[in-house]
Coordinates of C-alpha atoms and ligand atoms in Angstrom, one line a residue:
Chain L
X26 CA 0.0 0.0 0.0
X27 CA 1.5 3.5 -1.0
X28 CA 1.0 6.4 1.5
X29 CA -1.5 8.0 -0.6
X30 CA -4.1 5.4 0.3
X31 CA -4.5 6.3 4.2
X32 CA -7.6 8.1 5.0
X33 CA -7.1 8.3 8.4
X34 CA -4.2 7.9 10.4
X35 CA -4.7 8.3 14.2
X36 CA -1.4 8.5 16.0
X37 CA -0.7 7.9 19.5
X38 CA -3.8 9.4 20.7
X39 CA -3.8 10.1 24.4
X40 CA -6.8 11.5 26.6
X41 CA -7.7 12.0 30.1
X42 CA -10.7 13.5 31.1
X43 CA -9.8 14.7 35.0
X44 CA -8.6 12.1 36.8
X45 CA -9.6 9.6 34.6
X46 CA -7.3 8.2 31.8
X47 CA -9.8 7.2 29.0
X48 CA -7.2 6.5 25.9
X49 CA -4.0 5.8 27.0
X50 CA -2.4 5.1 23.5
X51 CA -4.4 4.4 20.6
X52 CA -2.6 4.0 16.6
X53 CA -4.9 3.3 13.7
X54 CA -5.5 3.6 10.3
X55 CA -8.3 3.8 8.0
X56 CA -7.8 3.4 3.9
X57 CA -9.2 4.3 0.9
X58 CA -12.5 2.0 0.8
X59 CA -11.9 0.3 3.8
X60 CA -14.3 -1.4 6.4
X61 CA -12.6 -1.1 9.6
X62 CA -14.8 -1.7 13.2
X63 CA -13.2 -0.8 16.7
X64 CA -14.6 -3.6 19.5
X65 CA -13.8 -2.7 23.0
X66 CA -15.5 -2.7 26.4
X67 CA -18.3 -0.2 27.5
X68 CA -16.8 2.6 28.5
X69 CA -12.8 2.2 27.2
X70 CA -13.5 5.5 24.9
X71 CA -14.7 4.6 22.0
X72 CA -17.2 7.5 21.6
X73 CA -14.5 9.7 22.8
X74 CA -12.3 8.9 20.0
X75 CA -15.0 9.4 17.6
X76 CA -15.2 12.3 19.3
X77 CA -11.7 13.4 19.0
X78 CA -11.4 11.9 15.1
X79 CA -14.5 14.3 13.9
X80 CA -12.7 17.0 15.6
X81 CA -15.2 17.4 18.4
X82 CA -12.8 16.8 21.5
X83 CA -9.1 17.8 21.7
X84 CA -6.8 14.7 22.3
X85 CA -4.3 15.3 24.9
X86 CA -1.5 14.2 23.0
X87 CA -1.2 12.6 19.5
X88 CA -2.4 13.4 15.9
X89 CA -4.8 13.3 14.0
X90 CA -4.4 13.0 9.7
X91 CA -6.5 13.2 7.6
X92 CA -5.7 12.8 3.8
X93 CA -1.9 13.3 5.8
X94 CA -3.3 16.7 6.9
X95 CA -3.5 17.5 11.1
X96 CA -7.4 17.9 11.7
X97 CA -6.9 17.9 15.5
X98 CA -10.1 19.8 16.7
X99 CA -11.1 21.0 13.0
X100 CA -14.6 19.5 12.9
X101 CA -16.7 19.0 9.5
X102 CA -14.8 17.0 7.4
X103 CA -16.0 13.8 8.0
X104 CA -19.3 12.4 8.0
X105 CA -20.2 11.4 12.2
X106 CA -23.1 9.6 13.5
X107 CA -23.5 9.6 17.4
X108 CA -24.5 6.8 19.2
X109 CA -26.8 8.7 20.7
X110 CA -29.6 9.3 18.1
X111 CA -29.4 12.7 18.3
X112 CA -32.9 13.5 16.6
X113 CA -34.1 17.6 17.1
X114 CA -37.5 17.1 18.5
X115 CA -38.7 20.5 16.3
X116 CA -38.2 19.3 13.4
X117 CA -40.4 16.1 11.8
X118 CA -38.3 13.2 10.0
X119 CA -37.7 15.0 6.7
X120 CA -36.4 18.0 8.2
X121 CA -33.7 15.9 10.5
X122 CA -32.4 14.0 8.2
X123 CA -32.3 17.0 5.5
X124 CA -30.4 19.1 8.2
X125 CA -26.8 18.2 6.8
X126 CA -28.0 19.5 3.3
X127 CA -29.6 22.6 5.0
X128 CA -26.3 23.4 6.3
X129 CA -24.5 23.0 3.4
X130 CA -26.9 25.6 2.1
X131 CA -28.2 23.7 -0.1
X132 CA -31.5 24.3 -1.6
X133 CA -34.5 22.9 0.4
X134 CA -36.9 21.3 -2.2
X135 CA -34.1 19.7 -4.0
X136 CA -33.2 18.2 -0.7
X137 CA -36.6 17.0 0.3
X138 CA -36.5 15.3 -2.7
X139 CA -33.2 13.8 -2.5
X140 CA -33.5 12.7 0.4
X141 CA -37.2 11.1 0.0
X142 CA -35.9 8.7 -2.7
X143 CA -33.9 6.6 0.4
X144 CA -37.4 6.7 2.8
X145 CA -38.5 3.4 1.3
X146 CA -34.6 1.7 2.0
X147 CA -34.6 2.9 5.6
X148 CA -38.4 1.3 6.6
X149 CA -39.3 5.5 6.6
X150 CA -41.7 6.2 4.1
X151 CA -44.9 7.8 5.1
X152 CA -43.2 8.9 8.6
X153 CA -41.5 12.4 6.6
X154 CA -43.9 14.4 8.5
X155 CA -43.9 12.6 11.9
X156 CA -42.2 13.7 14.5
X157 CA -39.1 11.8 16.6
X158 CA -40.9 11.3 19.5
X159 CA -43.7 9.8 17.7
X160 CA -41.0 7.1 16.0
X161 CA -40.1 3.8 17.7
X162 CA -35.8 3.8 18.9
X163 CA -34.8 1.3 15.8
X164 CA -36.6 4.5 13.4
X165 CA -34.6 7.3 15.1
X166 CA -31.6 5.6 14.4
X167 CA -32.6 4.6 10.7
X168 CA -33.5 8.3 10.7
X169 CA -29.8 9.0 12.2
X170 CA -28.3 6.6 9.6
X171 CA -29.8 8.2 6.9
X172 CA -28.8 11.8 7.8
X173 CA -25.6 10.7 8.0
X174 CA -25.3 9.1 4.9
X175 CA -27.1 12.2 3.4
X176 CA -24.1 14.1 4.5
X177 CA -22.8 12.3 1.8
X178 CA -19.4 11.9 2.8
X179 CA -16.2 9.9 1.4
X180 CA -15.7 8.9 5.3
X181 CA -18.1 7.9 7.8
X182 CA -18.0 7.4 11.6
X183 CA -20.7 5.4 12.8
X184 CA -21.0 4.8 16.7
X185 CA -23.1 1.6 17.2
X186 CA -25.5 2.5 14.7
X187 CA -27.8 -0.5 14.8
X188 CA -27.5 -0.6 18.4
X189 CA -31.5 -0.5 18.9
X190 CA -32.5 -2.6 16.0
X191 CA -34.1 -6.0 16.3
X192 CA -32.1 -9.1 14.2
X193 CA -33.9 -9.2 11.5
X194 CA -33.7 -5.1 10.8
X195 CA -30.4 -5.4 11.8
X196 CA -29.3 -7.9 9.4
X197 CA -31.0 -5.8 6.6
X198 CA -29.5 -2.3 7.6
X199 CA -25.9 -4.1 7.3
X200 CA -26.4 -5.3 4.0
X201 CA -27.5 -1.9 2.8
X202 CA -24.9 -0.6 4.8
X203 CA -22.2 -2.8 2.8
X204 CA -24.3 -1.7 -0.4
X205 CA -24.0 1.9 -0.2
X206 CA -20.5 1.9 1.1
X207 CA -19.5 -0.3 -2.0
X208 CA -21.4 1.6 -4.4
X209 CA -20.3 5.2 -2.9
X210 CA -16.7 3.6 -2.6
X211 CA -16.7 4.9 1.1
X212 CA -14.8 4.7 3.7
X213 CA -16.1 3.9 7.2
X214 CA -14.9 3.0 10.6
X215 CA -17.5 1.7 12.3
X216 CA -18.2 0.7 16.3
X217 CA -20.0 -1.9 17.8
X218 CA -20.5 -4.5 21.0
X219 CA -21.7 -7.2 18.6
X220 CA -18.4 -9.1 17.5
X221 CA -21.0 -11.4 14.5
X222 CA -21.7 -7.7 12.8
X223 CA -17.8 -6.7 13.3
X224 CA -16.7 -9.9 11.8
X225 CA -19.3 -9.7 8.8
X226 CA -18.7 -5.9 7.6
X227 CA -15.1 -4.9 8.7
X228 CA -11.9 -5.8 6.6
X229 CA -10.0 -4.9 10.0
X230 CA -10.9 -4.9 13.4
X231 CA -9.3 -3.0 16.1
X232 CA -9.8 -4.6 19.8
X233 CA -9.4 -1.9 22.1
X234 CA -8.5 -3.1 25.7
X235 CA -10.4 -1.7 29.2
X236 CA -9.9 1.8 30.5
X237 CA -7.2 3.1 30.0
X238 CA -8.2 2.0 26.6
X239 CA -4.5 0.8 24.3
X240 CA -4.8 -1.4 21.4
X241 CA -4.7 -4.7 21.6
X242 CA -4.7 -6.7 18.8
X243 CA -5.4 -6.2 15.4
X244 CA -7.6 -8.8 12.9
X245 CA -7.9 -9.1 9.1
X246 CA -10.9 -10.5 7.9
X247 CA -9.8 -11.9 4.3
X248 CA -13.4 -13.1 3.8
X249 CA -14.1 -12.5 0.5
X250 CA -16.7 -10.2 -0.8
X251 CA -19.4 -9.4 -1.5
X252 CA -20.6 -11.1 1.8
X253 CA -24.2 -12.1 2.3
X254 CA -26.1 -14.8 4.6
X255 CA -23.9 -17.8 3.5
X256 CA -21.0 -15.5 5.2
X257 CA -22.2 -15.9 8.5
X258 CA -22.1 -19.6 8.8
X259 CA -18.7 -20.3 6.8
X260 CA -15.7 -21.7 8.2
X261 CA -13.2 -18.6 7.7
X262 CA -16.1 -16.9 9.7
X263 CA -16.3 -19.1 12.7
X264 CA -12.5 -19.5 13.0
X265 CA -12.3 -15.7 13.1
X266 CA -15.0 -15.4 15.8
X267 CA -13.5 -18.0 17.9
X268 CA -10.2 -16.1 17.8
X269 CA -12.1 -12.9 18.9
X270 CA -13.6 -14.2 22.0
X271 CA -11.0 -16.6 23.1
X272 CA -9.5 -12.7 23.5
X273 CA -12.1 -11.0 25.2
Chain B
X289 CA -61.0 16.6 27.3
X290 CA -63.5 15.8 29.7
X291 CA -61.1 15.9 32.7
X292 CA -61.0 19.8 31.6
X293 CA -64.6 20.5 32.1
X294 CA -64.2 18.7 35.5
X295 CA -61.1 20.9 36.9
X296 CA -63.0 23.8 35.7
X297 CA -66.7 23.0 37.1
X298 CA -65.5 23.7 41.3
X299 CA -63.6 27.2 40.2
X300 CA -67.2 28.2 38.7
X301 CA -69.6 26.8 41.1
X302 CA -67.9 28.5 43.8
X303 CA -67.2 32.3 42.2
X304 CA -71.1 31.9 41.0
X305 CA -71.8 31.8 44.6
X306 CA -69.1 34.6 45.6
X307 CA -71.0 36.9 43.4
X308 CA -75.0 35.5 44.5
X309 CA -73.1 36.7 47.8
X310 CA -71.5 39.9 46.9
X311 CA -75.3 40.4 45.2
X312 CA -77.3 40.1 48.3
X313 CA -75.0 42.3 50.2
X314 CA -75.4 45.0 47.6
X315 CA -79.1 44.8 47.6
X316 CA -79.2 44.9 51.2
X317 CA -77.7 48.1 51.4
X318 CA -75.5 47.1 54.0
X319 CA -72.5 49.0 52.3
X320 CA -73.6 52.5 49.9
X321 CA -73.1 51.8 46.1
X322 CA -69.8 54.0 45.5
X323 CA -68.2 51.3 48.0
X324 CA -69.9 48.0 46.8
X325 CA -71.7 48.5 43.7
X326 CA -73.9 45.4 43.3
X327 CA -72.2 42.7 39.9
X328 CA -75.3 43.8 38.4
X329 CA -75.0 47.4 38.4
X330 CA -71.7 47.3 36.9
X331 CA -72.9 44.9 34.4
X332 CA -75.4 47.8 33.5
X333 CA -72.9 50.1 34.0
X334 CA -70.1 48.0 31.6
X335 CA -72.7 47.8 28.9
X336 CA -74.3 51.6 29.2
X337 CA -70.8 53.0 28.9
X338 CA -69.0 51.1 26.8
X339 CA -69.4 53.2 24.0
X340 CA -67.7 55.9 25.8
X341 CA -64.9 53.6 26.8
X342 CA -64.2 51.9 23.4
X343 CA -61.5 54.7 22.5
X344 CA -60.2 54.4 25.8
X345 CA -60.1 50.4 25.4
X346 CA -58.0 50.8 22.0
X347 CA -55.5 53.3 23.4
X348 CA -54.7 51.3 26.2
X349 CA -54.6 48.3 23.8
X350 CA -52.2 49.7 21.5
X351 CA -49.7 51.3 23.9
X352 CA -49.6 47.6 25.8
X353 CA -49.4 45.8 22.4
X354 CA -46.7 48.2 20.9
X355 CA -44.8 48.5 24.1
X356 CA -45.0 44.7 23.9
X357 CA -43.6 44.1 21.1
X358 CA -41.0 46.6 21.6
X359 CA -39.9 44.3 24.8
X360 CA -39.9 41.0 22.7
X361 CA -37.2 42.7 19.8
X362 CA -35.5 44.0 22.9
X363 CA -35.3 40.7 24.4
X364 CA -34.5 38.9 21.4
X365 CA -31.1 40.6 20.9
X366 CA -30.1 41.1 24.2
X367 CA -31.0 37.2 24.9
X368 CA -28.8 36.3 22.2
X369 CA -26.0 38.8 22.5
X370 CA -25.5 37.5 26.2
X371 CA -25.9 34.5 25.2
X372 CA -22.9 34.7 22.4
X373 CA -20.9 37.3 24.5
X374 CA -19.6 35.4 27.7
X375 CA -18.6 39.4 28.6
X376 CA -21.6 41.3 28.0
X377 CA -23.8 38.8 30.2
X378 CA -21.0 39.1 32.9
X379 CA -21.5 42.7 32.9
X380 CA -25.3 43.1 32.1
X381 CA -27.2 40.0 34.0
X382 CA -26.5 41.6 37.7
X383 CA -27.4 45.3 36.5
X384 CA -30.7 43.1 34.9
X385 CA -31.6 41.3 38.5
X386 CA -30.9 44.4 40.6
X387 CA -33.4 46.6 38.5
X388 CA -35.8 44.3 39.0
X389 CA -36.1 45.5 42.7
X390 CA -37.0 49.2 41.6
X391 CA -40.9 49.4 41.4
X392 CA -42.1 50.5 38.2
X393 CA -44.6 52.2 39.8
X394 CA -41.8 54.7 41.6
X395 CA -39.7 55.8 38.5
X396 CA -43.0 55.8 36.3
X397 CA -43.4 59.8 37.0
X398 CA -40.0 60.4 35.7
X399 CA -41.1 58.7 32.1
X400 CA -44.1 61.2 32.6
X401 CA -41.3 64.1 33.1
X402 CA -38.7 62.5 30.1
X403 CA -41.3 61.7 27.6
X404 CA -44.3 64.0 28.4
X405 CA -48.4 62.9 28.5
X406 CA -48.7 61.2 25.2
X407 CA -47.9 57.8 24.2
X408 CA -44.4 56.8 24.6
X409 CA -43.8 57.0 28.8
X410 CA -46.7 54.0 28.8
X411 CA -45.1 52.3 26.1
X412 CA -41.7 52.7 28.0
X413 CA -43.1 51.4 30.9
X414 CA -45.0 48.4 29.0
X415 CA -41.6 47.7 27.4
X416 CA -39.5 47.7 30.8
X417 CA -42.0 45.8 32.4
X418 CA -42.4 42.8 29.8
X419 CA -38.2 43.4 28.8
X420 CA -37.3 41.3 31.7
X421 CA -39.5 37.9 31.8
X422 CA -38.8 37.5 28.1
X423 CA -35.1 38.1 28.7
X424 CA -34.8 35.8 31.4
X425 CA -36.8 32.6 30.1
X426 CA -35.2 32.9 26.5
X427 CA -31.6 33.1 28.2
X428 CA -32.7 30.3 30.4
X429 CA -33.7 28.7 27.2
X430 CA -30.4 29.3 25.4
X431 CA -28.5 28.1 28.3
X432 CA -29.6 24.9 28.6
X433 CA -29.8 23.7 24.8
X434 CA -28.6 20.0 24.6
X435 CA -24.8 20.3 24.3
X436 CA -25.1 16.9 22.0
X437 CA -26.9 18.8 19.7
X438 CA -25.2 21.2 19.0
X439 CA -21.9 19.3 18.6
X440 CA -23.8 17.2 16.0
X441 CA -24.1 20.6 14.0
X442 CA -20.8 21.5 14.9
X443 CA -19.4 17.8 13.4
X444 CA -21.4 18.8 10.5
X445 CA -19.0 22.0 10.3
X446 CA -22.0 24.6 10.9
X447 CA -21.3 27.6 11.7
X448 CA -22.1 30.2 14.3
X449 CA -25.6 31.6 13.0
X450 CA -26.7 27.9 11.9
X451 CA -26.3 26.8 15.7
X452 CA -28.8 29.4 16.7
X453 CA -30.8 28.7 14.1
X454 CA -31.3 25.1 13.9
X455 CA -30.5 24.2 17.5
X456 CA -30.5 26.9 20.2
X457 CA -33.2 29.2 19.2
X458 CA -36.3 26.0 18.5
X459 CA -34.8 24.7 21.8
X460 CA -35.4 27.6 24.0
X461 CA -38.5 28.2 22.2
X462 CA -40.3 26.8 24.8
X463 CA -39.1 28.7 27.7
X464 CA -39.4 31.9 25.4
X465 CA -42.6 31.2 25.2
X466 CA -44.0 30.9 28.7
X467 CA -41.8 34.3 28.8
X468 CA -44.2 35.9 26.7
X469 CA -47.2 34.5 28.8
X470 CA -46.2 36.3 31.7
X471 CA -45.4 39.3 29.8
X472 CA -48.8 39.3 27.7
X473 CA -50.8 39.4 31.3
X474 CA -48.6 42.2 32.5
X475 CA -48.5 44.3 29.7
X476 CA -51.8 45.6 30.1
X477 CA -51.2 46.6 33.7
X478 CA -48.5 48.6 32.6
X479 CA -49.9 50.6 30.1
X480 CA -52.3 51.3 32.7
X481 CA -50.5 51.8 35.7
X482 CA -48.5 54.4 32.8
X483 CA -51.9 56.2 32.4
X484 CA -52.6 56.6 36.3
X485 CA -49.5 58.5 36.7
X486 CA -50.5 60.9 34.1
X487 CA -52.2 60.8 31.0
X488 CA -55.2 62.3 28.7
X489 CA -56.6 58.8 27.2
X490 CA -56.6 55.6 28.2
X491 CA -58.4 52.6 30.4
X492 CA -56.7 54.1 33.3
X493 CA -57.4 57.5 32.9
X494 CA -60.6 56.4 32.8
X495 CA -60.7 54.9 35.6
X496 CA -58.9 57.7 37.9
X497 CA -61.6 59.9 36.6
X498 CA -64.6 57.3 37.4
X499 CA -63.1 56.8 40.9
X500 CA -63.0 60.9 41.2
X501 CA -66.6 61.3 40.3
X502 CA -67.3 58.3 43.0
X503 CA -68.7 56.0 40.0
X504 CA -67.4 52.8 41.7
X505 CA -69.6 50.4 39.1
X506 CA -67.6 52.1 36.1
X507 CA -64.1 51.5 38.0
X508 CA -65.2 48.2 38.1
X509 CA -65.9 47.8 34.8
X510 CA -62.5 49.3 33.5
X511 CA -61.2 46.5 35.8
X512 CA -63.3 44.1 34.0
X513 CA -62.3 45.0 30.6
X514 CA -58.4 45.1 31.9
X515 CA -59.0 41.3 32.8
X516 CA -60.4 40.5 30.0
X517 CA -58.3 42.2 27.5
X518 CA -54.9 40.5 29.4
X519 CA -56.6 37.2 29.4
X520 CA -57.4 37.7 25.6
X521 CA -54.0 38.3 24.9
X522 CA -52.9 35.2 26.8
X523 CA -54.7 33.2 24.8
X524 CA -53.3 34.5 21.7
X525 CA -49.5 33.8 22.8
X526 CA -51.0 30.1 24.2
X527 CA -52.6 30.0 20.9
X528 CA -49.3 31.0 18.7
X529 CA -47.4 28.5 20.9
X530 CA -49.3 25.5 19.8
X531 CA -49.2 26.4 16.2
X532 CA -45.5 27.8 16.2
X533 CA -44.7 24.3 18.1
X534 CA -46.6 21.6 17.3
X535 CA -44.4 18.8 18.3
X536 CA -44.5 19.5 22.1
X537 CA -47.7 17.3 21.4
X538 CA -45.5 14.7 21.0
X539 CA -43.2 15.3 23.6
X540 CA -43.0 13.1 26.8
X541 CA -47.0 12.5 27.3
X542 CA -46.7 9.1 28.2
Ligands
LIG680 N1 -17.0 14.9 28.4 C1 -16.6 14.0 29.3 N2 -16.3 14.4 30.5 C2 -15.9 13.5 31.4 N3 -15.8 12.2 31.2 C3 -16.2 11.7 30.0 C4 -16.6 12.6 29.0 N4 -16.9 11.9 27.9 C5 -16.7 10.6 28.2 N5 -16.2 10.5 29.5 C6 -15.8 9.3 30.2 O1 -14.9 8.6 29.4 C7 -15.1 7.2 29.4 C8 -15.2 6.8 28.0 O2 -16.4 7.2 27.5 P1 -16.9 6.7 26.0 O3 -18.3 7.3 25.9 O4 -15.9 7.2 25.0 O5 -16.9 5.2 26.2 P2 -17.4 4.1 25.1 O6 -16.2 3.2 24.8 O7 -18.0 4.8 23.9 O8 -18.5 3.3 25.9 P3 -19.8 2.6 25.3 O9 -19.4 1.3 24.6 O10 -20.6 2.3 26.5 O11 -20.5 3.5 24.4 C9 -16.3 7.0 30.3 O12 -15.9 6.5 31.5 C10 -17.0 8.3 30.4 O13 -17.6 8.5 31.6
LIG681 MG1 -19.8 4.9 23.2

């Protein structure tokens, strides 16, 4: 792999917040069209170094490239979605998720319209007018998902994004997912607690260990692609999973 | 729905009976009319003379509604200027809580004195008195906007204005609003209390000359029409509120 191919480089990123030492030392990298997923326990820091990669939080110590460039604490580059759902209870569905486009300035009907054509995808349609706190958690989050997407960005952050979906929604949201980051030939680093939905997206995943978070081992999945159902119950598959936990 | 008729049905039984009381009282001559006029003399007396108190109902009306609207713009841009400006709240929120403890009633002669008999000293006064709930509830409001929120914007890479206008003004819109409430029922007051301290026109012009000529019922019935008039405009901010924010419907009920 040439240089030119890193997305992301996180470098020895270090942060404390008072007393307590969250990341102690975390490297990693994220390339061109890459899948990569960070699996670590509740509360090691994973949010906060989403939070520190999309420019949010400063890290104490370390850097953060992007394209080679420091973006330490320059936010808006990359496209972020929070594991919290973050939905604005003022505006209905259509208006959240057309908020990145709004922002960019961009003109609202065409946005409406844009973004109405993924409504069916996302289990959405007819719910544009509703409100969030008339939608069910697994709809905020699709309504998340979608905003994010709709910031329509080369790389994506996603913090446990199907978090509070049911199996079978789940299942389908990750094959979209793997759909629209082929097809858009993104770029996503992705976290979750469910080491099956690691396994089946990621080409790499990053174990991070307890607080103070460092990491601790680093997996290739070579499973080929594209991956679908048959994926999940293949040898390669299994073998990699039993290496996982035998860790955790 | 129905629970509303019930919390309402006690509060009317029993002010029916206050005024069957206050009625008997009055016909029984136990106090002279210009100290107790009886609810139905001043009913007479609201309907006989409102012709003659129409123009004084508009004047008041329009100094309360201007002076009102005068305090909201007010609010609006010193609410947000102390809310962007760590330096100008440091300096302005004290001086803001300490005049609070000056009457309005005290320095209203001086407005009389600056600004003369017309108009502007009741709209002043209207303005200083509904300045400061508004102020207070929409800073409240900007204050405690969900910082998650408007990180979310900021990862989005929006900038100043956009914060205020996608996340911290519809946030605080609520506590703006209840703001307003409480500066809709006082505004009328003030215009009044502005006309007692001197004034040719107005509801309470009208009702320092009533009280002079010992017409009690037609004091009443200004105070009648001052009710009614702050109620009405109550139910026009309560009314905007629901339209303006529809999806507090929504929020929480359960
Ligand atoms: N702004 C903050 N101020 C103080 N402490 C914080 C702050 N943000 C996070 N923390 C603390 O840092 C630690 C890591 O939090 P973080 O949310 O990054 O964990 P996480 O790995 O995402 O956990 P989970 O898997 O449960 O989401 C937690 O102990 C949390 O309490
Ligand atoms: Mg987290």
């Amino acid at each position: 792999m040439t240089k030119s191919n890193i997305l992301i480089e996180v470098i020895n990123i270090k942060k404390s917040f008072g007393s307590l030492h969250t990341l102690e030392d975390i490297s990693l990298k994220l390339e061109k069209n890459q899948f990569v997923s960070i699996l670590g326990p509740s509360g090691c820091g994973k949010s906060t170094l989403f939070d520190i990669i999309s420019g949010l939080e400063l890290p104490d110590s370390g850097k953060i490239l992007i394209n080679g460039k420091n973006y330490n604490g320059k936010t808006g580059r990359v496209s972020y979605m929070h594991q919290k759902d973050l939905m604005f209870p003022w505006n209905n569905v259509i208006n959240n998720v057309c908020l990145p486009m709004f922002i960019k300035g961009e003109n609202r009907k065409k946005s409406y319209i844009k973004a109405k054509k993924y409504f069916p995808d996302f289990g959405l349609k007819g719910f544009e007018n509703n409100y969030p706190n008339q939608l069910s958690g697994g709809m905020r989050q699709r309504a998340a998902l979608l905003r994010t997407y709709l910031f329509a960005n080369d790389i994506m952050l996603l913090d446990e994004p199907f978090g509070n979906l049911d199996a079978i929604t789940r299942r389908k949201m990750q094959l979209w997912l793997l759909g629209i980051w082929d097809r858009m030939n993104a770029s996503v680093l992705f976290v979750t607690h469910d080491i099956d939905e690691a396994i089946f997206l990621s080409d790499k995943i990053y174990l991070l260990s307890r607080r103070p978070a460092v990491v601790r081992e680093i997996f290739n999945m070579d499973i080929e692609r594209p991956r679908d159902n048959k994926t999940l119950t293949s040898m390669k598959f299994n073998k990699l999973k039993e290496k996982i936990i035998t860790l955790l | 729905m129905k629970k509303n008729i019930k919390n309402k049905f006690y509060p009317i039984i029993f002010f029916t009976a206050l005024l069957l009381i206050w009625e008997g009282i009055s016909r029984l001559k136990v106090f002279p009319p210009f100290i107790l006029p009886s609810p139905s003399s001043i009913l007479v007396s609201l309907v006989t003379n409102f012709t003659s108190m129409q123009h004084h109902v508009l004047i008041t009306l329009y100094e309360a509604i201007i002076g009102f609207i005068i305090a909201i713009l007010l609010s609006l841009t010193m609410a947000i200027a102390m809310d962007s400006i760590i330096g100008f709240k440091k300096t302005l929120y004290p001086i803001l809580i300490i005049s609070q403890t000056i009457p309005i009633i005290i320095i209203a002669p001086l407005f009389i004195i600056w600004f003369g008999y017309g108009y502007t000293p009741k709209i002043v006064i209207v303005t200083l008195i509904c300045f400061f709930p508004i102020t207070i509830s929409l800073m409240q409001g900007l204050a405690t906007v969900d910082k998650e929120l408007i990180d979310l914007l900021k990862s989005m890479g929006s900038n100043k204005i956009q914060i205020y206008k996608f996340v911290k003004m519809p946030s605080s819109m609520p506590s703006f609003f209840s703001g307003l409430k409480i500066a809709a029922t006082y505004s009328i007051m003030g215009a009044t209390i502005g006309e007692w301290v001197g004034g040719k026109n107005g509801l309470g012009v009208y009702m320092i000359r009533a009280k002079q000529s010992f017409a009690t019922d037609r004091v009443f019935a200004a105070i009648i029409i001052i009710t009614v008039l702050s109620i009405l405009l109550l139910k026009i901010i309560e009314f905007a509120e629901k339209k303006y924010m529809p999806w507090l419907k929504f929020s929480k009920e359960t």
